[in-house]
Every structure is written in structure tokens, then in C-alpha cells.
Coordinates of C-alpha atoms in Angstrom, one line a residue:
Chain A
X264 CA 70.3 77.5 49.6
X265 CA 72.0 76.8 53.0
X266 CA 75.2 78.7 53.7
X267 CA 77.7 77.6 56.2
X268 CA 80.4 80.1 57.2
X269 CA 83.6 79.8 59.3
X270 CA 84.8 83.4 59.8
X271 CA 88.0 82.6 61.4
X272 CA 90.6 81.4 58.8
X273 CA 93.1 80.3 61.5
X274 CA 93.5 79.7 65.3
X275 CA 96.5 79.3 67.3
X276 CA 96.4 77.6 70.7
X277 CA 98.9 76.4 73.4
X278 CA 98.8 72.8 74.2
X279 CA 96.6 71.8 77.1
X280 CA 94.3 74.9 76.6
X281 CA 90.9 74.9 75.0
X282 CA 90.3 75.4 71.3
X283 CA 87.0 76.9 70.1
X284 CA 86.1 76.7 66.5
X285 CA 83.0 78.6 65.2
X286 CA 80.6 78.1 62.6
X287 CA 77.4 80.1 61.4
X288 CA 74.6 78.9 59.2
X289 CA 71.6 80.6 57.5
X290 CA 68.7 78.3 57.2
X291 CA 66.7 77.0 60.1
X292 CA 65.5 73.7 58.8
X293 CA 65.8 70.5 60.6
X294 CA 69.4 69.9 60.0
X295 CA 72.2 67.6 61.1
X296 CA 75.6 69.4 61.5
X297 CA 79.0 67.6 61.4
X298 CA 82.5 68.5 62.0
X299 CA 85.4 67.1 59.9
X300 CA 89.1 67.3 60.3
X301 CA 91.6 67.3 57.5
X302 CA 95.3 66.7 57.6
X303 CA 97.5 67.7 54.7
X304 CA 97.5 65.0 51.8
X305 CA 94.6 63.2 53.5
X306 CA 90.8 63.3 53.0
X307 CA 88.6 64.9 55.6
X308 CA 87.7 62.5 58.5
X309 CA 84.6 62.7 60.5
X310 CA 84.9 64.0 64.0
X311 CA 81.6 64.6 65.7
X312 CA 78.0 65.5 64.8
X313 CA 75.0 67.1 66.3
X314 CA 71.3 67.0 65.5
X315 CA 69.4 70.4 65.5
X316 CA 67.1 68.9 68.1
X317 CA 70.0 69.0 70.6
X318 CA 72.0 71.7 72.2
X319 CA 75.2 69.8 72.9
X320 CA 77.0 66.6 71.9
X321 CA 80.2 65.3 73.5
X322 CA 82.7 62.7 72.6
X323 CA 85.9 62.5 74.7
X324 CA 87.8 65.7 74.3
X325 CA 85.4 67.1 71.6
X326 CA 82.2 68.8 72.3
X327 CA 79.8 70.6 69.9
X328 CA 77.4 73.2 70.9
X329 CA 74.4 74.4 68.8
X330 CA 72.7 77.6 69.4
X331 CA 69.6 77.6 67.2
X332 CA 68.5 81.1 68.0
X333 CA 71.9 82.5 67.0
X334 CA 72.2 80.0 64.1
X335 CA 75.7 79.2 65.4
X336 CA 77.6 76.0 66.3
X337 CA 81.0 75.7 68.0
X338 CA 83.5 72.9 68.5
X339 CA 85.3 72.9 71.8
X340 CA 88.6 70.8 72.1
X341 CA 89.7 70.3 75.7
X342 CA 92.6 69.8 76.2
X343 CA 94.1 70.8 72.9
X344 CA 97.0 68.5 71.7
X345 CA 99.7 69.1 69.0
X346 CA 98.2 66.3 67.0
X347 CA 94.9 68.3 66.7
X348 CA 96.7 70.7 64.4
X349 CA 94.6 70.3 61.2
X350 CA 92.0 72.2 59.1
X351 CA 88.5 71.9 60.6
X352 CA 85.4 72.0 58.5
X353 CA 81.8 72.4 59.7
X354 CA 79.3 70.9 57.5
X355 CA 75.4 70.8 57.2
X356 CA 73.9 67.6 56.2
X357 CA 70.7 69.4 55.0
X358 CA 67.1 69.0 55.9
X359 CA 65.9 67.5 52.7
X360 CA 69.1 66.5 51.0
X361 CA 70.9 64.1 53.4
X362 CA 73.1 62.9 50.6
X363 CA 74.7 66.4 50.2
X364 CA 76.9 68.2 52.7
X365 CA 77.5 71.8 52.6
X366 CA 80.8 72.8 54.1
X367 CA 82.2 76.0 55.6
X368 CA 85.5 77.3 54.4
X369 CA 87.5 75.7 57.1
X370 CA 89.6 76.9 60.0
X371 CA 93.3 76.0 60.3
X372 CA 94.1 75.0 64.0
X373 CA 97.6 75.1 65.3
X374 CA 98.3 73.7 68.7
X375 CA 101.7 74.7 70.0
X376 CA 103.7 72.4 72.4
Chain B
X135 CA 89.9 47.9 55.1
X136 CA 91.4 50.0 52.3
X137 CA 88.9 52.9 52.8
X138 CA 88.2 55.1 49.8
X139 CA 90.9 55.0 47.1
X140 CA 91.2 57.5 44.4
X141 CA 93.4 57.8 41.3
X142 CA 95.3 59.4 40.0
X143 CA 96.9 61.3 42.9
X144 CA 98.2 64.2 40.8
X145 CA 97.6 65.2 37.3
X146 CA 98.3 68.2 35.0
X147 CA 96.2 69.1 32.1
X148 CA 95.9 72.0 29.6
X149 CA 92.8 74.1 28.9
X150 CA 90.3 72.5 26.7
X151 CA 91.4 69.0 27.6
X152 CA 89.2 66.3 29.1
X153 CA 90.0 64.4 32.5
X154 CA 88.7 61.3 34.1
X155 CA 89.1 60.7 37.8
X156 CA 88.5 57.3 39.5
X157 CA 87.2 56.3 42.9
X158 CA 86.7 53.0 44.7
X159 CA 84.4 53.3 47.8
X160 CA 84.9 51.9 51.1
X161 CA 83.9 48.2 51.4
X162 CA 80.2 47.9 52.2
X163 CA 79.3 51.4 51.0
X164 CA 77.0 51.7 48.1
X165 CA 76.9 55.5 47.4
X166 CA 79.6 57.7 46.0
X167 CA 79.7 61.5 46.1
X168 CA 82.1 63.9 44.5
X169 CA 83.4 67.2 45.9
X170 CA 85.6 69.9 44.6
X171 CA 87.9 71.8 46.9
X172 CA 89.5 75.0 45.5
X173 CA 92.5 76.3 47.5
X174 CA 91.5 77.8 50.7
X175 CA 87.9 76.8 50.4
X176 CA 85.6 74.0 51.8
X177 CA 84.7 71.0 49.6
X178 CA 81.8 71.9 47.3
X179 CA 79.3 69.1 46.4
X180 CA 79.4 68.1 42.6
X181 CA 77.0 65.1 42.5
X182 CA 76.1 61.9 44.1
X183 CA 75.6 58.4 42.6
X184 CA 73.6 55.5 43.9
X185 CA 72.5 52.4 42.0
X186 CA 74.4 53.6 39.0
X187 CA 72.3 56.8 38.7
X188 CA 73.0 60.4 39.5
X189 CA 70.6 61.2 42.6
X190 CA 71.7 64.7 43.4
X191 CA 73.7 67.4 41.7
X192 CA 75.2 70.7 43.0
X193 CA 75.8 73.8 41.0
X194 CA 78.1 72.6 38.5
X195 CA 77.9 72.8 34.7
X196 CA 77.2 69.9 32.5
X197 CA 81.0 69.7 31.6
X198 CA 81.0 67.7 34.8
X199 CA 79.7 64.2 34.4
X200 CA 80.0 60.9 36.2
X201 CA 79.3 57.3 36.2
X202 CA 78.9 54.6 38.8
X203 CA 79.6 51.0 38.0
X204 CA 77.9 47.8 39.3
X205 CA 80.8 47.3 41.8
X206 CA 80.0 50.8 43.2
X207 CA 83.2 52.3 42.0
X208 CA 82.8 55.7 40.3
X209 CA 84.3 58.1 37.7
X210 CA 84.3 61.9 37.4
X211 CA 84.7 63.3 34.0
X212 CA 85.4 67.0 33.2
X213 CA 85.3 68.2 29.6
X214 CA 86.7 71.4 28.1
X215 CA 88.8 72.1 31.1
X216 CA 89.1 75.6 32.3
X217 CA 91.9 77.2 34.5
X218 CA 89.2 77.4 37.3
X219 CA 88.8 73.7 37.4
X220 CA 92.1 73.4 39.1
X221 CA 91.4 72.0 42.5
X222 CA 91.5 68.9 44.8
X223 CA 88.7 66.6 43.8
X224 CA 87.5 64.4 46.7
X225 CA 85.5 61.2 46.4
X226 CA 83.4 60.2 49.4
X227 CA 81.4 57.0 50.0
X228 CA 78.5 56.2 52.4
X229 CA 75.7 53.8 52.9
X230 CA 72.4 55.2 51.5
X231 CA 70.4 54.0 54.5
X232 CA 72.5 56.1 56.8
X233 CA 72.0 59.1 54.5
X234 CA 68.3 59.3 55.4
X235 CA 69.1 59.2 59.2
X236 CA 70.6 62.6 59.0
X237 CA 73.9 61.4 60.3
X238 CA 75.4 61.4 56.9
X239 CA 79.0 60.5 57.8
X240 CA 81.0 60.4 54.6
X241 CA 84.3 58.6 54.2
X242 CA 86.6 60.5 52.0
X243 CA 89.5 59.6 49.9
X244 CA 92.7 61.6 49.8
X245 CA 91.7 63.2 46.6
X246 CA 93.1 63.8 43.1
X247 CA 94.9 67.1 42.7
X248 CA 94.1 68.5 39.2
X249 CA 96.1 71.4 37.8
X250 CA 95.0 73.0 34.5
X251 CA 97.5 75.1 32.7

């Protein structure tokens, strides 16, 4: 089974600086990776995704990088804003089970003004 | 657009009881998935319903069952509740065609917080 791990439970960043959130996975199938953001008392909301045939995908302040040899992906937020403070989950959409997402444990991002 | 709506928001049950959680998908969506999120963990896939049938299932016991209705809404039932079933239960909806594109963007509801005493 695919495993997705976010080894940093929390990250604290100053407003305007870069936030880097990391995620590791185990299987090397053709996969789609997604990042979700969750505020308290709300459901996770989709942020950005990347196909495993790409190395980078960018959307405004958010960029996701995929290092297939290291089985590692990262989400960069530049510049970070206090409204970005939330829990961030990386998720794998799977090579054969597109209906199922496998989530990491999440990283709590706090952006200080 | 109301998005995904779930009810109830919070509920408290005792061990051995049964619970039913409800979900209305986002307008236009035809697929409903259920996830369990324990405290400090990421959401874990329970099962997915499409065309009123369970299409995929995660590693959850048979105590967890579900149903999808013709209007695409869904219920999650948990029997013989255990303390370990205490969690946030998230419903997510999507369009089956997008599921096969790989960009499986789910729209989540705010969840039902279940506490088992």
C-alpha cells in the first residue's frame, strides 16, 4: 500500500518569508499528488496538484516540486501570509485507485505577522 | 452553491451504540467518499459510492457501512461503536469522470465530530 508521510508536525514562518512543507511517499507508481489546506471547523480544501510526469507545478504564490528519485514532494508558499495559517495535507491520488486519496498526517503552518 | 453539507455537526454516543451520519454532495457531483480523521492524523479513506454501489473500500471493518441514494446523497453507518471510533468523519464528493483523469479533486464537507464515551 502507498504510504504518505509528513514528518514535520508544525512549521512557524514570518510573514513575507517562504514556507516549505515536505512530504515523502513510498510507491513509485504513476501517481497524482495533491495538497489540501484545512482551517479549524472546515473541511479540507484543494490547493494544488502535480502529476508524477512533471517536476514542478505553479499556481500564484504556491509551487509544488516533485523529486521522483527521492520520492519526495514539497509545497512552497511565497510570500507567506497570516491567512495561510492552517493544516496542510499532502495526498496521493493513486495509480490504480483514482477514487481514493491517501493522506499524510498533516503539517500545522503558522505565519506570524 | 451550497457545497458539501454534512449532518449532524457533533454527536456523542456510548460504546455499543449505532450511529448514522448524512451527507449531501456538491451540486453536479455523482460520487461520494467517506473519510475518518482521528485527532492529529490525516483523513483515512473508508469507502466510496457511485451509482448507489460501494466501489472502493479502505481498511475498515464491516461495522462501517454506507448507502447512496438516487439523489447522490449518502449515509455512513457505524455499528457497535468503540472508543476508537471517536473522530471527525468527512464526506467528500466528486465527479466520477474526473476521478479517472488522476486529478481527483475532492470537495469536502466540514465533517461530523463523533465522540464515543
